[in-house]
mmCIF file of C-alpha atoms in Angstrom:
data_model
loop_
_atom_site.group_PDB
_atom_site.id
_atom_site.type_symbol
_atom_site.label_atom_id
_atom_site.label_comp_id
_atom_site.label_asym_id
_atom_site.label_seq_id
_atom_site.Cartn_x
_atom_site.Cartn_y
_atom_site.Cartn_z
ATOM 1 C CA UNK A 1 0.000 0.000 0.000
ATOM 2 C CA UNK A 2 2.785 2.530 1.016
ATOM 3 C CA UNK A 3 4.646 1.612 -2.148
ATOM 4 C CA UNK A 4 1.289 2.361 -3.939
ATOM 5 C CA UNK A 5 0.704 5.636 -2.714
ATOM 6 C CA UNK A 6 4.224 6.801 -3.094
ATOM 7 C CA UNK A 7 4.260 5.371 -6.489
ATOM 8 C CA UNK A 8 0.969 7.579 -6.793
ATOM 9 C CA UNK A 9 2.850 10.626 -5.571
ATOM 10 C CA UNK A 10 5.828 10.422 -7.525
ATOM 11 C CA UNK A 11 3.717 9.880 -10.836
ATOM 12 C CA UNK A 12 1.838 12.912 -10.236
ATOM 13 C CA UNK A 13 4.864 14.698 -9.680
ATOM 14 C CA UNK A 14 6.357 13.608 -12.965
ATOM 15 C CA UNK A 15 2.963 14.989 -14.518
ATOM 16 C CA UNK A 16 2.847 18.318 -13.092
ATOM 17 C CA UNK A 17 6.455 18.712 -13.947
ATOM 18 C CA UNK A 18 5.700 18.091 -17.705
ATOM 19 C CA UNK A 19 2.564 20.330 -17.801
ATOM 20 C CA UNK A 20 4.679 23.091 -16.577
ATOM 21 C CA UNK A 21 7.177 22.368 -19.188
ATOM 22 C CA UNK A 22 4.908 21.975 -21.745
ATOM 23 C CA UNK A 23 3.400 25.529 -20.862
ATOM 24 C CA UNK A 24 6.836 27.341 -20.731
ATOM 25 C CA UNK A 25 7.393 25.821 -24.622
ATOM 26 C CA UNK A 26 4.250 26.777 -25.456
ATOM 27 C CA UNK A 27 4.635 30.436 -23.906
ATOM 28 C CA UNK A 28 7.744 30.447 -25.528
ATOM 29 C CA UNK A 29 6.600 29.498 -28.758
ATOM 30 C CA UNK A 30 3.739 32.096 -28.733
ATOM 31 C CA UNK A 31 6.079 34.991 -28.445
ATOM 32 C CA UNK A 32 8.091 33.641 -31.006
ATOM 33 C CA UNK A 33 11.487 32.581 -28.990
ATOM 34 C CA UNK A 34 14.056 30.972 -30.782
ATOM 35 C CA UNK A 35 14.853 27.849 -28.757
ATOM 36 C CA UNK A 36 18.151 28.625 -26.591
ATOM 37 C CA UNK A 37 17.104 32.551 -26.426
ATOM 38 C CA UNK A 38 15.725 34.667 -23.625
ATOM 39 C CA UNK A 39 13.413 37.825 -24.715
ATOM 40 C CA UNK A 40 14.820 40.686 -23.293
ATOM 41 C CA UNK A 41 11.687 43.258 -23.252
ATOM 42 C CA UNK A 42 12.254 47.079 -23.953
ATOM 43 C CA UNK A 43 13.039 49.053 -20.777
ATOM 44 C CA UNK A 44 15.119 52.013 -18.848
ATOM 45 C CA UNK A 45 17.746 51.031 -16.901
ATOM 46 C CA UNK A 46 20.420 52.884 -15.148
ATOM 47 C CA UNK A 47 23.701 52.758 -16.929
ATOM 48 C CA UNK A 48 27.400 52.630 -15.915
ATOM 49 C CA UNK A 49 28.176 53.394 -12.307
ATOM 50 C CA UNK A 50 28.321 55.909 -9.448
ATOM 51 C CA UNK A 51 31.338 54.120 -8.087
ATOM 52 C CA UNK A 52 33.594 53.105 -10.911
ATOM 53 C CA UNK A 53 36.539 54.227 -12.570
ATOM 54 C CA UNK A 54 36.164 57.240 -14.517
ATOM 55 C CA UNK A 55 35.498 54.756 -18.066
ATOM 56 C CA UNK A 56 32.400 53.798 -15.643
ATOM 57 C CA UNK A 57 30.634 56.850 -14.995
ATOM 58 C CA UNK A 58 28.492 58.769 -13.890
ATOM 59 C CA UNK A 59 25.845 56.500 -14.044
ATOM 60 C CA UNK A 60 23.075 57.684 -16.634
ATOM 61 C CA UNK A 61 19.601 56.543 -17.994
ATOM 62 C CA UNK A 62 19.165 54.998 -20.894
ATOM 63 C CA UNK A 63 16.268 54.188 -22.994
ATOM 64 C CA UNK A 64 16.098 50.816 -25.044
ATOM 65 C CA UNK A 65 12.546 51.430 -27.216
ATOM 66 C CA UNK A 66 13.069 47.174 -29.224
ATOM 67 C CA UNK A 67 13.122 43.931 -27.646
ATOM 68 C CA UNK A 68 15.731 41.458 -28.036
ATOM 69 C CA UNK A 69 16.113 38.011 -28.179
ATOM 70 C CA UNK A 70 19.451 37.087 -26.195
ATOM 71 C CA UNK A 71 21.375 34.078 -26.357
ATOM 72 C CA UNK A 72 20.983 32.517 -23.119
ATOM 73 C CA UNK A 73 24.848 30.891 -23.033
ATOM 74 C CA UNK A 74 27.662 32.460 -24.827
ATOM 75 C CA UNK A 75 28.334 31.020 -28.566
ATOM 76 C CA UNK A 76 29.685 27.014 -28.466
ATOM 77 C CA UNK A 77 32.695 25.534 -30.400
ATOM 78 C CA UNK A 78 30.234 23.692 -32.067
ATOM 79 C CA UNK A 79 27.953 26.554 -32.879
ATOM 80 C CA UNK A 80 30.942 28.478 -34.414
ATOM 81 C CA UNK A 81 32.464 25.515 -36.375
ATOM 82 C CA UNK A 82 29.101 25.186 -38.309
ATOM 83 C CA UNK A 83 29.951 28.232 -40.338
ATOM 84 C CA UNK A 84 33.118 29.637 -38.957
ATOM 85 C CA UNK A 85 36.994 28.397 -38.783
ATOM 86 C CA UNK A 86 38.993 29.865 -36.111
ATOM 87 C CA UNK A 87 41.764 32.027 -37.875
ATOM 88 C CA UNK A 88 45.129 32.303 -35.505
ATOM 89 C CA UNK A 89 44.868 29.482 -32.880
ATOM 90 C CA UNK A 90 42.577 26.796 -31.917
ATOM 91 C CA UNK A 91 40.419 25.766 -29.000
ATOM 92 C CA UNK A 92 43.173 23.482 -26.902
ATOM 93 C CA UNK A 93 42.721 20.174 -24.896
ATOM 94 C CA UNK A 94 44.954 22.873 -22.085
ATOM 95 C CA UNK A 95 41.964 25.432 -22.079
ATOM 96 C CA UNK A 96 38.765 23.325 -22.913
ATOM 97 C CA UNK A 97 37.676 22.100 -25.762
ATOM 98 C CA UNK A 98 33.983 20.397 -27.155
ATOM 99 C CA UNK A 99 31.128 20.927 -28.765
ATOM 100 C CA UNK A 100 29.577 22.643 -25.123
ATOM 101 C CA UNK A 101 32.847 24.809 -24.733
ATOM 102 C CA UNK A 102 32.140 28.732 -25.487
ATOM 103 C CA UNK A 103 34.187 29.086 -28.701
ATOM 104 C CA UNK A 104 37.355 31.457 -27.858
ATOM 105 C CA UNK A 105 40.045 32.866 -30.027
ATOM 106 C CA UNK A 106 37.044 35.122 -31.899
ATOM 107 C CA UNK A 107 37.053 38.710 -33.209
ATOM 108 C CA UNK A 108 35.130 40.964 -33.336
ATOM 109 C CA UNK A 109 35.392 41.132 -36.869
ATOM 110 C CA UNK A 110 35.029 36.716 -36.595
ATOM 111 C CA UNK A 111 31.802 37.215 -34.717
ATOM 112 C CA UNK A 112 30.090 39.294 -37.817
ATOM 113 C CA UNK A 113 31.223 36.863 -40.342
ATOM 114 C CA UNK A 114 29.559 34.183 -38.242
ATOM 115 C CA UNK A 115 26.705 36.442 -37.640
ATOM 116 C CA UNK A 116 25.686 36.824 -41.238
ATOM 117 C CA UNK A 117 26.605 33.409 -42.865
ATOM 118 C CA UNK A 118 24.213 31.927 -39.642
ATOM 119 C CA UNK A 119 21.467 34.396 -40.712
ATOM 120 C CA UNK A 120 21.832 33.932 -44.453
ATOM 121 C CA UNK A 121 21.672 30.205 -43.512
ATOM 122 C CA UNK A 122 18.715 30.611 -41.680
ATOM 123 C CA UNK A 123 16.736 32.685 -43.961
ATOM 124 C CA UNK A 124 16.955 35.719 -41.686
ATOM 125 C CA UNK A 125 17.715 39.142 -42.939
ATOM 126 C CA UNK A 126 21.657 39.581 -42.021
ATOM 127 C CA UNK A 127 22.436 42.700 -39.734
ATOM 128 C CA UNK A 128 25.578 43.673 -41.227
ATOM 129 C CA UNK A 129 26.753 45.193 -44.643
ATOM 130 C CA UNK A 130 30.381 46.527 -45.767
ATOM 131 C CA UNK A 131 29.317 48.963 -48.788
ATOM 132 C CA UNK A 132 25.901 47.521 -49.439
ATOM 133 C CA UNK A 133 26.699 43.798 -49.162
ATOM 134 C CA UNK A 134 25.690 41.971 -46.818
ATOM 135 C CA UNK A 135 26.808 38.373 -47.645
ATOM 136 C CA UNK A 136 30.837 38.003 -45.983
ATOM 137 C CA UNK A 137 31.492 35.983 -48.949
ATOM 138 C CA UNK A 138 31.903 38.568 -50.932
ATOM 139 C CA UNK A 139 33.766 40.412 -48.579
ATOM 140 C CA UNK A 140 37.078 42.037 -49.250
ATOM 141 C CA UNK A 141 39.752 40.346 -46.934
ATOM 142 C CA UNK A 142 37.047 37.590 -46.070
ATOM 143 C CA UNK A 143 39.455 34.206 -44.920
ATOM 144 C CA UNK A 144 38.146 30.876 -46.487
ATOM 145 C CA UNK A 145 38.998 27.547 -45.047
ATOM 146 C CA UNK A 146 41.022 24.704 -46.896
ATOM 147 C CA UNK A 147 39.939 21.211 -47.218
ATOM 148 C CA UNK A 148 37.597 19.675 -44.776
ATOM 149 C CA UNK A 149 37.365 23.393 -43.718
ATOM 150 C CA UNK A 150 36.041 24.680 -47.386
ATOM 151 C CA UNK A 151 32.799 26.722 -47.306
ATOM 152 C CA UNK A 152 33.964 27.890 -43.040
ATOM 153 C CA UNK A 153 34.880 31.515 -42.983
ATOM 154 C CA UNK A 154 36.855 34.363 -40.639
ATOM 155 C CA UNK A 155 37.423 37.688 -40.905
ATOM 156 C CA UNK A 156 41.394 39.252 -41.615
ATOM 157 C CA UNK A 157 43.865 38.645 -39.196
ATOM 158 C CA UNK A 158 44.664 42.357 -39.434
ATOM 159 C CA UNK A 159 43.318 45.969 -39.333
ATOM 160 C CA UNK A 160 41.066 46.672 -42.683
ATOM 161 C CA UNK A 161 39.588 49.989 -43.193
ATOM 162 C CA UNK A 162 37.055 48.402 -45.161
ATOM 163 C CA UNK A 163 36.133 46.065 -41.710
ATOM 164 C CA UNK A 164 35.979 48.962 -39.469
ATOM 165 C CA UNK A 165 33.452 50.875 -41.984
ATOM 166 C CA UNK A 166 31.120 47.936 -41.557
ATOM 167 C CA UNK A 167 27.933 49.080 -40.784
ATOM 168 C CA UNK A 168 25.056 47.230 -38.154
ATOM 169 C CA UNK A 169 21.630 47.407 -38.686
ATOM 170 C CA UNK A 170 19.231 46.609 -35.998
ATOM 171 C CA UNK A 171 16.144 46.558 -37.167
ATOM 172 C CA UNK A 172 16.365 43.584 -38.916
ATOM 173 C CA UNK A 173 15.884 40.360 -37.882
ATOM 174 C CA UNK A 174 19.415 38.656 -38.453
ATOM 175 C CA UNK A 175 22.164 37.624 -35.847
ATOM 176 C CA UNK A 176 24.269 40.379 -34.615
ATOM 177 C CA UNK A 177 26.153 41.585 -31.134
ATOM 178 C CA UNK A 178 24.471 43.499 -29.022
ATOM 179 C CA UNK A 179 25.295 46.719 -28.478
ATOM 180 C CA UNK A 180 26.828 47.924 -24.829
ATOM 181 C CA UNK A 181 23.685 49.228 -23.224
ATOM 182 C CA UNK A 182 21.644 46.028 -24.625
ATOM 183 C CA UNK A 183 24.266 43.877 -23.343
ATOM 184 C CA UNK A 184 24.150 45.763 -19.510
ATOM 185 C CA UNK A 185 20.848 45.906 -19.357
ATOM 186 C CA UNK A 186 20.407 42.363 -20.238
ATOM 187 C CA UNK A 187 23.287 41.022 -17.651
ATOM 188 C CA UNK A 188 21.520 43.160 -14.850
ATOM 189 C CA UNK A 189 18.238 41.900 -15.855
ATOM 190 C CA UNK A 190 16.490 45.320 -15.908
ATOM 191 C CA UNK A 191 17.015 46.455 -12.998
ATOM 192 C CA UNK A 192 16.943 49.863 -12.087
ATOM 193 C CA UNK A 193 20.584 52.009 -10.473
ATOM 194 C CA UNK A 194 18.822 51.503 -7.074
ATOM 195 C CA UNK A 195 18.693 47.718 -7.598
ATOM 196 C CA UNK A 196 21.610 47.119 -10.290
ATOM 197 C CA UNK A 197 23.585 43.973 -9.265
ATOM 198 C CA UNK A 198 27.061 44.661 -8.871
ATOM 199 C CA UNK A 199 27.792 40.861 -11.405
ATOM 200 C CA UNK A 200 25.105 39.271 -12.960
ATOM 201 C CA UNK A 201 23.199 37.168 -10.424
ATOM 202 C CA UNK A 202 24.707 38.528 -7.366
ATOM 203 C CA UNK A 203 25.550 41.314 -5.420
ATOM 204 C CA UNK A 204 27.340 39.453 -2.860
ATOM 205 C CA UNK A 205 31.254 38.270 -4.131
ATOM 206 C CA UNK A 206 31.276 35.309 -1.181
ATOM 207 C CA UNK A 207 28.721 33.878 -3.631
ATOM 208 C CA UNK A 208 29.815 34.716 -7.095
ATOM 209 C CA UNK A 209 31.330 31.489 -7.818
ATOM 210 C CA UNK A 210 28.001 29.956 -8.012
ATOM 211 C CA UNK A 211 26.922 32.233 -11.473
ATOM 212 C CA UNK A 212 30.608 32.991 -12.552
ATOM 213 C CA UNK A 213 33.762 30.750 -13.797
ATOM 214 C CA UNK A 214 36.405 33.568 -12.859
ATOM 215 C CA UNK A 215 40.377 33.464 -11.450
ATOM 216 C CA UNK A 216 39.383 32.533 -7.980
ATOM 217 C CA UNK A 217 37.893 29.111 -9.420
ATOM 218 C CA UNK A 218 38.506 28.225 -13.274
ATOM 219 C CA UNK A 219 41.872 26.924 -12.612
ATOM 220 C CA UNK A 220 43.259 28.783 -15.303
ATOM 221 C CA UNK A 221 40.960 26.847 -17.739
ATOM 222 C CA UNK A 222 37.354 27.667 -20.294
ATOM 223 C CA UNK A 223 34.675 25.855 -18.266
ATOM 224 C CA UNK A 224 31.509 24.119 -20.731
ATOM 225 C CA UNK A 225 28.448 26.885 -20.938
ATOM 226 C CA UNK A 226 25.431 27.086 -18.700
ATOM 227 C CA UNK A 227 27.774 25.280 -15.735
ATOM 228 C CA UNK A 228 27.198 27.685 -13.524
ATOM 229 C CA UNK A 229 23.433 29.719 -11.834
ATOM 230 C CA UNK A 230 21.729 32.108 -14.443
ATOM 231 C CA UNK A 231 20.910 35.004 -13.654
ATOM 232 C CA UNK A 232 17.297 36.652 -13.292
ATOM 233 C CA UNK A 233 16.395 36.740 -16.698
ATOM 234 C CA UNK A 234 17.934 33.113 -17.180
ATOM 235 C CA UNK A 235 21.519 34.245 -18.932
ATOM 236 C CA UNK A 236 24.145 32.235 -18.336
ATOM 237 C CA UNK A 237 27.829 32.678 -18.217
ATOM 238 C CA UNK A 238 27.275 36.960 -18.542
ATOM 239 C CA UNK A 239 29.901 37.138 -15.423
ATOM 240 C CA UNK A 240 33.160 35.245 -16.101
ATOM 241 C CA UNK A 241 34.541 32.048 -18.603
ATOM 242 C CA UNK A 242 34.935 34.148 -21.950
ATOM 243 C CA UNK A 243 34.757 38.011 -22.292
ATOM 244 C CA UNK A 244 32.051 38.560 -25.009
ATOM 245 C CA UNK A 245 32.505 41.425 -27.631
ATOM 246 C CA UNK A 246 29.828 44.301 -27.838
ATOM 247 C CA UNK A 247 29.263 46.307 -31.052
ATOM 248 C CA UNK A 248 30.150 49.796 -29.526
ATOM 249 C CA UNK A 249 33.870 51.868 -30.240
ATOM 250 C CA UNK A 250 35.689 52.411 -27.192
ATOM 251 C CA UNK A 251 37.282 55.528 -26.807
ATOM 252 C CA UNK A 252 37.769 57.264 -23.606
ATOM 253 C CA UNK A 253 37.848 60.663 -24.827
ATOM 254 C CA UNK A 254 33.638 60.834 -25.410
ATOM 255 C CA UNK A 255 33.234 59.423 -21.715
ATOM 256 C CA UNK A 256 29.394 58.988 -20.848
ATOM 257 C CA UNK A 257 28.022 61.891 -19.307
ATOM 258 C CA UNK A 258 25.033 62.519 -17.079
ATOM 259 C CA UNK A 259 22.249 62.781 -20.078
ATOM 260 C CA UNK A 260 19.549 60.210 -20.943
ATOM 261 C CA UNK A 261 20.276 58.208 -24.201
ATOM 262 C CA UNK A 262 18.132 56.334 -26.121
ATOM 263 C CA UNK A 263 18.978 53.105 -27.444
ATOM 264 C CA UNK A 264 23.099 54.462 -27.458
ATOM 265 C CA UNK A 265 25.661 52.579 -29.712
ATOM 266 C CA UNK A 266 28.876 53.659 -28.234
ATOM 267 C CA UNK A 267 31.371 56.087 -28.993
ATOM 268 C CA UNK A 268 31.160 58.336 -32.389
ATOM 269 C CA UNK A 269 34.263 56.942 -33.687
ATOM 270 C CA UNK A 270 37.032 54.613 -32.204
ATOM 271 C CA UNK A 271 39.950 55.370 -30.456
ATOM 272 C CA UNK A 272 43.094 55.205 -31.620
ATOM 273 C CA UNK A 273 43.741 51.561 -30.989
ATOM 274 C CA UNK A 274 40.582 51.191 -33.163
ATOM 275 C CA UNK A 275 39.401 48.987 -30.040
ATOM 276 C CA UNK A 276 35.499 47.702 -29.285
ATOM 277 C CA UNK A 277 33.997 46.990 -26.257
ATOM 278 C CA UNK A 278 34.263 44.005 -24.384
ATOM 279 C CA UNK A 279 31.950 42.768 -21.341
ATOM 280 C CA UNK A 280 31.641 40.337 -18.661
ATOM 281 C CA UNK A 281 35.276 39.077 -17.606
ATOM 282 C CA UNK A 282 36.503 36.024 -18.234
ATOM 283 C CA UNK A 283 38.216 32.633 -16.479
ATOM 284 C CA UNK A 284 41.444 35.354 -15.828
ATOM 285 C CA UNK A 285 39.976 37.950 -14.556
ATOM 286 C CA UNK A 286 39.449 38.913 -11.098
ATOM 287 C CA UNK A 287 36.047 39.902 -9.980
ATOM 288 C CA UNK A 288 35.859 43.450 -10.191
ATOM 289 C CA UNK A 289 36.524 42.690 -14.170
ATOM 290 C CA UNK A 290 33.390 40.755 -13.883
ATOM 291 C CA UNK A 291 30.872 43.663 -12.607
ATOM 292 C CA UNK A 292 27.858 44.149 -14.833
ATOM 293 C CA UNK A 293 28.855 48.174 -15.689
ATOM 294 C CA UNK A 294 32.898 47.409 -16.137
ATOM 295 C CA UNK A 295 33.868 48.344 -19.676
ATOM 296 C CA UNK A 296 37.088 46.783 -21.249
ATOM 297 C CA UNK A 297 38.742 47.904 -24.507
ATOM 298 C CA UNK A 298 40.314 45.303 -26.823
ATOM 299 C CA UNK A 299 42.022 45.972 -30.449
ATOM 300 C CA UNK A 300 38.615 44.757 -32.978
ATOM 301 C CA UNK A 301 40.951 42.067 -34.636
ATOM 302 C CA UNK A 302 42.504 40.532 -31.583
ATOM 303 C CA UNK A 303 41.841 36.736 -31.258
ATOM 304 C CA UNK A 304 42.734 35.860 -26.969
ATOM 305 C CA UNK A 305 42.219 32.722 -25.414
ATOM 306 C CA UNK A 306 39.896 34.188 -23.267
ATOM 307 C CA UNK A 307 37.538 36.752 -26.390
ATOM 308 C CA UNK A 308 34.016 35.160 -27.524
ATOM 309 C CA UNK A 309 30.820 35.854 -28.264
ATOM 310 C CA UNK A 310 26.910 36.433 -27.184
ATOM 311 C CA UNK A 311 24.643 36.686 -30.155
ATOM 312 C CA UNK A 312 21.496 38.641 -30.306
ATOM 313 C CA UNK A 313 18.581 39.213 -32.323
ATOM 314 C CA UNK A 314 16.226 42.355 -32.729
ATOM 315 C CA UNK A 315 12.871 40.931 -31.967
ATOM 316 C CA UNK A 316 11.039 43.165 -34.215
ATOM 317 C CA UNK A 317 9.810 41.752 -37.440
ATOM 318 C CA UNK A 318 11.891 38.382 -35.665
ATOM 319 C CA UNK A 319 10.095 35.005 -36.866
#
């Protein structure tokens, strides 16, 4: 009888458990959610930091009028390797390598090659153009793959003029980066400067080794995606393992300033190292490189062990 009941119980259990699942898919599939995506609604947020470095603040509003769909776990080996070869050095048996592993050793100009061939794969209208075009293929400089590799593209291992002109366009539907303030607002899930958590999950560091693979507990190596607690919104991975490009210039002489912006893409033009923005820390970095609102500069054709990718979407027009 006792084995009965409990046998009762636990088959219940198992049905309530799928109903809910079932509803979440089917909520998800209502608004349109690409599977492994979060929808990040439109919102104001508090920007930056009121006790930063001077790259940090002030902390300002800022306005984001479209909704995004945001990767939930930063960009896989095996997601990259679909459409992409890795141009300088490859994922390493010393640093972690697989299909699950975030894919490192990735550009910025890497990440919109991959961008575009996914969305031209996908039927999706692709977010970036150089001149007009919009398919990489037909890129000047684009890198193509030998052998087994033919058809698998990267960007140029150096500076190009024509690369740094490339323009994004976000009200299309295609695969892109987000842009700084989408990629803050997004990490602190919405949250207001009153409530803004100091790393994405947390605001206690006794505790961020439960969202975040950082230097106090990687040992020294890339750690599979979605290992570690999400945070509010259900993003994984936005404190710590890889640091994950942004669209935005960095240059530290048009430092933010105390007025609202709406839906802001970064600075006019780049500084002199030509650098982007880079967010979230990595497996290296200590903690304070991990903080939600810290900003980090790196040249746009560097490849590090330690530079990904988080891909977005513009939910607008999205299918």
């Amino acid at each position: 009888m006792k084995r009965s009941v409990f046998s009762s119980i636990v088959l219940a259990a198992s049905i309530l458990l799928l109903l809910v699942s079932c509803k979440k898919k089917e909520e998800k599939k209502k608004d349109n959610t690409p599977e492994g995506f979060v929808r990040i609604s439109a919102g104001t947020f508090k920007m930056g930091s009121k006790a930063g470095d001077k790259f940090e603040k002030p902390a300002h509003q800022v306005k984001l009028t479209h909704d995004i769909y945001m990767s939930d776990h930063e960009l896989t080996q095996a997601e990259y390797k679909a459409y992409c070869i890795f141009g300088s050095s490859q994922p390493s048996e010393k640093l972690g390598i697989g299909d699950n592993y975030p894919a490192y050793y990735v550009s910025s100009y890497d990440a919109v090659v991959y961008c575009n061939l996914r969305s031209i794969a996908e039927g999706l209208e692709p977010a970036f153009s150089m001149d007009g075009v919009t398919d990489p293929r037909e890129w000047k400089g684009i890198v193509e793959g030998a052998d087994a590799n033919a058809g698998r593209f990267c960007g140029p291992k150096n500076g190009s003029k024509e690369w740094d002109a490339i323009i994004m366009n976000t009200s299309v539907n295609g695969y892109r980066l987000p842009t700084e303030a989408e990629w803050e607002y997004a990490a602190c899930a919405g949250a207001d400067g009153s409530e803004k958590s100091l790393w994405a999950g947390t605001d206690d560091s006794s505790i961020l080794g439960q969202y975040a693979w950082y230097r106090e507990n990687s040992g020294k190596k890339i750690h599979e995606v979605k290992g570690k607690q999400p945070n509010a919104w259900g993003l994984y991975d936005m404190a710590g393992n890889v640091w994950e490009w942004c669209w935005d210039w960095s240059n530290t002489n048009e430092p933010y300033t105390e007025e609202e912006q709406t839906d802001p893409t970064g600075a006019t033009e780049p500084d002199k190292k030509n650098g982007r923005i880079e967010k979230s820390g990595s497996y290296l970095s200590a903690d304070i490189y991990c903080r939600t609102f810290n900003r980090y500069s790196n040249y746009r054709n560097y490849r590090n062990s330690d530079d990904g990718i988080r891909v977005c979407r513009t939910a607008t027009n999205a299918r």
